Every structure is written in structure tokens, then in C-alpha cells.
Short mmCIF file of C-alpha atoms in Angstrom, two decimals:
data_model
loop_
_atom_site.label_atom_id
_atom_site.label_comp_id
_atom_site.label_asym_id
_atom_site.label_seq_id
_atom_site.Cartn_x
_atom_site.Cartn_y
_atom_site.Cartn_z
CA UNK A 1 0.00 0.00 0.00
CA UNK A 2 2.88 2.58 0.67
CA UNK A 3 4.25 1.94 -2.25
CA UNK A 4 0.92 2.35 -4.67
CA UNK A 5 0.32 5.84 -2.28
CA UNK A 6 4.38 6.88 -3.63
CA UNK A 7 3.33 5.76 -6.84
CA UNK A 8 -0.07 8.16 -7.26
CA UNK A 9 2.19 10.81 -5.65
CA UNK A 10 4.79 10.94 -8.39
CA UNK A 11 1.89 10.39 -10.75
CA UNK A 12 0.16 13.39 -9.39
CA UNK A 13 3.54 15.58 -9.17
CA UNK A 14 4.32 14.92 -12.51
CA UNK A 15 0.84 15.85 -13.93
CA UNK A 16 0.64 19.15 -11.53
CA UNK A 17 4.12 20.12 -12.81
CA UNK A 18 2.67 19.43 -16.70
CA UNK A 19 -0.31 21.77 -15.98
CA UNK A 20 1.63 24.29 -14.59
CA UNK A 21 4.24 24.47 -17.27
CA UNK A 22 1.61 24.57 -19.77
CA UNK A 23 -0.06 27.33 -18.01
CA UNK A 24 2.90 29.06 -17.86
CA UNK A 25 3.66 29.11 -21.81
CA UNK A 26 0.04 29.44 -22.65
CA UNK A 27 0.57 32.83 -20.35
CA UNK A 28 3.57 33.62 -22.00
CA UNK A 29 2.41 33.45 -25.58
CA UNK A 30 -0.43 35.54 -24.76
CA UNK A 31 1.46 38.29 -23.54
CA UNK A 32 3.63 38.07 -26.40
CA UNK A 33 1.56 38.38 -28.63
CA UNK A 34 -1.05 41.08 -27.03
CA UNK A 35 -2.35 43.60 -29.12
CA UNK A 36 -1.12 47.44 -28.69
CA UNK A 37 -4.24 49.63 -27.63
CA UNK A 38 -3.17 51.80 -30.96
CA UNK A 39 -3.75 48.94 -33.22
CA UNK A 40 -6.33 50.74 -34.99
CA UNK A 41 -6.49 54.65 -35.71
CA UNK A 42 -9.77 55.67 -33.52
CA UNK A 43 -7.67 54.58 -30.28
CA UNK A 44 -4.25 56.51 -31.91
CA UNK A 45 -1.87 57.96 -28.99
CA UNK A 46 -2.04 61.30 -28.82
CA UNK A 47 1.50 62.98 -29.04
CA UNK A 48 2.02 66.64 -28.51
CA UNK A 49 3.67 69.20 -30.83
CA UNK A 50 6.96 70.77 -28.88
CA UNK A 51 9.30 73.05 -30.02
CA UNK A 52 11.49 70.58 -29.38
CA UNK A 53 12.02 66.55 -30.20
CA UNK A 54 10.85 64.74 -26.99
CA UNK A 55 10.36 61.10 -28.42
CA UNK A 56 8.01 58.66 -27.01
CA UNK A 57 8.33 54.95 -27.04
CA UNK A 58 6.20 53.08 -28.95
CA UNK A 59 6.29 49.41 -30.67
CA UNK A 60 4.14 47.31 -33.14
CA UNK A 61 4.92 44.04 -32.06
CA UNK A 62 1.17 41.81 -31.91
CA UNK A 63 -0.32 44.75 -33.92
CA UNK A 64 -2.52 43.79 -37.13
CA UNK A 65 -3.52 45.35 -40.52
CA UNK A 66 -6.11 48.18 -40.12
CA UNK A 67 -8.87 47.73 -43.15
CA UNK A 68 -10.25 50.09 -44.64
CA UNK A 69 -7.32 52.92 -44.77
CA UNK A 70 -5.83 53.52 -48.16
CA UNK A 71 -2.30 51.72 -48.21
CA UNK A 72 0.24 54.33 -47.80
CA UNK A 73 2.51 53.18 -50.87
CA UNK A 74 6.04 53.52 -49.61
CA UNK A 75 8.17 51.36 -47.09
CA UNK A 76 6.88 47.90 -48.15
CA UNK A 77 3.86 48.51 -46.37
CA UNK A 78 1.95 44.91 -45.74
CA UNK A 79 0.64 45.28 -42.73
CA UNK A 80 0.94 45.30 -38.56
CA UNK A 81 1.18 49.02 -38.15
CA UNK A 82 -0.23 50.91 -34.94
CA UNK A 83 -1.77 54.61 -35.07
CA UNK A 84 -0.68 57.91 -33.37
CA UNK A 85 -2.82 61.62 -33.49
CA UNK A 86 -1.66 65.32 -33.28
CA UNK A 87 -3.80 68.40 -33.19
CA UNK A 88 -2.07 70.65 -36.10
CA UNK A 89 -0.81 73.98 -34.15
CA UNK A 90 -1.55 77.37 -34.73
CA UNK A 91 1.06 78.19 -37.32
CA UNK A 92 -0.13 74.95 -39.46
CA UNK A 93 2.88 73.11 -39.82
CA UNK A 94 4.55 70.04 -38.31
CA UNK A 95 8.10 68.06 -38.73
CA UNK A 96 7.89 64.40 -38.31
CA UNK A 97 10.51 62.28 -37.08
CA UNK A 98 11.07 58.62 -35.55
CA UNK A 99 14.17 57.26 -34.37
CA UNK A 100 14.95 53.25 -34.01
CA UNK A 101 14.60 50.62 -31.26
CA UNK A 102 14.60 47.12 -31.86
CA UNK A 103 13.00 48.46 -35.01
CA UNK A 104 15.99 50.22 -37.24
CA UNK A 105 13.87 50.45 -41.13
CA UNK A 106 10.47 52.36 -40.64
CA UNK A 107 7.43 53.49 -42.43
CA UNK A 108 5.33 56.67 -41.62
CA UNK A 109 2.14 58.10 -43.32
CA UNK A 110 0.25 60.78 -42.46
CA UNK A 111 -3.21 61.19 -42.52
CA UNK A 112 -5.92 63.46 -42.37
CA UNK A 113 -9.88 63.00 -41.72
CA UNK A 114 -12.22 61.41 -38.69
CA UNK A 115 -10.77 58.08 -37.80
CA UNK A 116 -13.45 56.37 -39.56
CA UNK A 117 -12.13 57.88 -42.90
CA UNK A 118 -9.18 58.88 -43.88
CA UNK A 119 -7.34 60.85 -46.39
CA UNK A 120 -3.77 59.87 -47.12
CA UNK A 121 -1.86 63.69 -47.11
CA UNK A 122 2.54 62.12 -46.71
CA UNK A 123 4.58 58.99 -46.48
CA UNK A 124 8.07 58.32 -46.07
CA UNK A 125 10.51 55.14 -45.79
CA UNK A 126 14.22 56.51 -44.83
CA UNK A 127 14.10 60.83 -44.19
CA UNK A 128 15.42 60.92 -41.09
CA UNK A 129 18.48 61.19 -39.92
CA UNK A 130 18.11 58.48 -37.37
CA UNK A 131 19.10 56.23 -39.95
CA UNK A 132 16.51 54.14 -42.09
CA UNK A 133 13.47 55.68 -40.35
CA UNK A 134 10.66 57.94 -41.63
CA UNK A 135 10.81 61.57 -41.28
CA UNK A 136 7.99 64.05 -42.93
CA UNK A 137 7.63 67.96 -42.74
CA UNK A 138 4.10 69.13 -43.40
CA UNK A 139 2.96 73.06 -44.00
CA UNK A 140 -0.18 74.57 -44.32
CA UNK A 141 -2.55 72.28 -42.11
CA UNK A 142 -5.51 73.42 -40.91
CA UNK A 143 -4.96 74.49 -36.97
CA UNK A 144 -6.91 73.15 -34.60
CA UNK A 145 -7.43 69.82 -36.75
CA UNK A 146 -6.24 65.96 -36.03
CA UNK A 147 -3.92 64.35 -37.77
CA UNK A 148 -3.51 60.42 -37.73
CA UNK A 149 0.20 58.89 -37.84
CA UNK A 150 0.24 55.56 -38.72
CA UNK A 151 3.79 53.82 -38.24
CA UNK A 152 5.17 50.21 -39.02
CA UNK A 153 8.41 48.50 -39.85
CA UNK A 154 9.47 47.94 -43.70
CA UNK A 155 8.48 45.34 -45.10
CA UNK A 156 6.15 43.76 -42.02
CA UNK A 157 8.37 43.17 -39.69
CA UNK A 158 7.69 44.25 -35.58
CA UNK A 159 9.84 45.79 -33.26
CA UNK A 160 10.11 48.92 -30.68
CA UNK A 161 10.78 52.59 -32.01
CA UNK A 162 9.83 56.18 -30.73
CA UNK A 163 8.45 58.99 -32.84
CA UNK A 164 8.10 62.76 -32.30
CA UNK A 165 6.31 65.97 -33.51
CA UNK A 166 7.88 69.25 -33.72
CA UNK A 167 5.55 72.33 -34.54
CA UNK A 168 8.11 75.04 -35.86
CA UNK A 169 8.74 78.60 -35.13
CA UNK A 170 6.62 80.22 -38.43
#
């Protein structure tokens, strides 16, 4: 009898330290592969115009293809991109610029319009001088208005990155 009861222990053990290794990776792989809350332009981060480039972090790693956008045409855009917003300042012009993280070959457009439907106004693939990332200067924008930045890495890839917006002296 004591040794069927060691028996059903090490059976049990072993099963117990199955589930919880499987628990553990099923955990894992859902983190990795979460969804950024900018995945789709009507939940963009805002960023704020400064005089001066303060970059924030961002990353599109478990981000999807947002339908319904036209396709920005420039830095192998196929998909996984994630969405940023800036309200154009009073002098109507802006200077976008990203710089790399794990991400080092970018793609920026620039849009204009309610989330819901957009206009495609700029795009760029390798501008800045941060190396291979996107950087896009834009005059005459109507102040007061929203623009949508969507970003992504050339040619599909993920990774992390930071962008900025700069509203210049006029």
C-alpha cells in the first residue's frame, strides 16, 4: 500500500508540474503576442507638438492590418502598423521624425480626416536622420485639426521605435 500511495504521488507531481508548465507558456504566448491599444487609428496615442524633439516609445509588435485605410505606398507597407494623433498647431505646420529601437527600417504616413475615414496627405521610408526611419515635414494644415500617424516597420516586420512631432517657429 505505501508503495501504490508513492506511486499516485509521483503520478500526481508529474501531472501538476505538466499543468503548470503549460499554463505558464500558454501565459507567456499571450502576452507576447497582445495587441497594442493603438492597433487601430480611432484609439491613436495622442503625441504633442513641442518646439522641441521629446520622443516617445512606442512598438508594433502583436499589432494587425487596419482595413479600410488607403495603403500608404512607400516602405513595403503589408501590414501590422499601430496609429498615433496630433492636433495641427496654430502656425499649421509640423516636422515628423522617428528614431529606431529594436526596429531600425520604418514606415510613416500621415493622414488626415475622422478616424473612420481617412485621407492619405505624406509617407516616407528613410528621411530621417536616425538612420533608415521615416521623417515628414508638413505646411499649411488646418490648426486646430487631427492628424492620424500611422507607423510600421518595412516590409512587415515588428519591433520597438519612438516617434516625435515638432511644430516650428513660423
Amino acid at each position: 500500500m505505501k508503495a501504490l500511495n508513492k506511486r499516485i504521488g509521483a503520478v500526481l507531481s508529474s501531472s501538476v508540474r505538466s499543468i503548470l508548465f503549460i499554463s505558464v507558456a500558454l501565459i507567456s504566448v499571450n502576452v507576447a503576442f497582445a495587441q497594442p491599444s493603438n492597433d487601430n487609428p480611432c484609439n491613436a496615442t495622442p503625441l504633442t507638438a513641442g518646439t522641441l524633439c521629446t520622443y516617445t516609445a512606442g512598438t508594433n509588435v502583436g499589432s494587425t492590418n487596419t482595413a479600410g485605410v488607403p495603403a500608404p505606398g512607400c516602405a513595403s507597407y503589408v501590414g501590422q502598423d499601430v496609429w498615433f494623433s496630433v492636433v495641427v498647431p496654430a502656425g499649421g505646420a509640423l516636422n515628423f521624425d522617428s528614431n529606431t529601437g529594436s526596429m531600425t527600417d520604418g514606415g510613416m504616413a500621415i493622414y488626415s480626416g475622422a478616424c473612420t475615414s481617412l485621407t492619405l496627405l505624406a509617407c516616407n521610408d528613410d528621411s530621417s536622420p536616425n538612420g533608415l526611419m521615416p521623417y515628414i515635414a508638413l505646411t499649411g494644415q488646418i490648426p486646430g485639426t487631427t492628424l492620424y500617424i500611422r507607423f510600421w516597420d518595412y516590409g512587415g516586420g515588428t519591433g520597438t521605435f519612438s516617434i516625435c512631432v515638432v511644430a516650428p517657429p513660423p
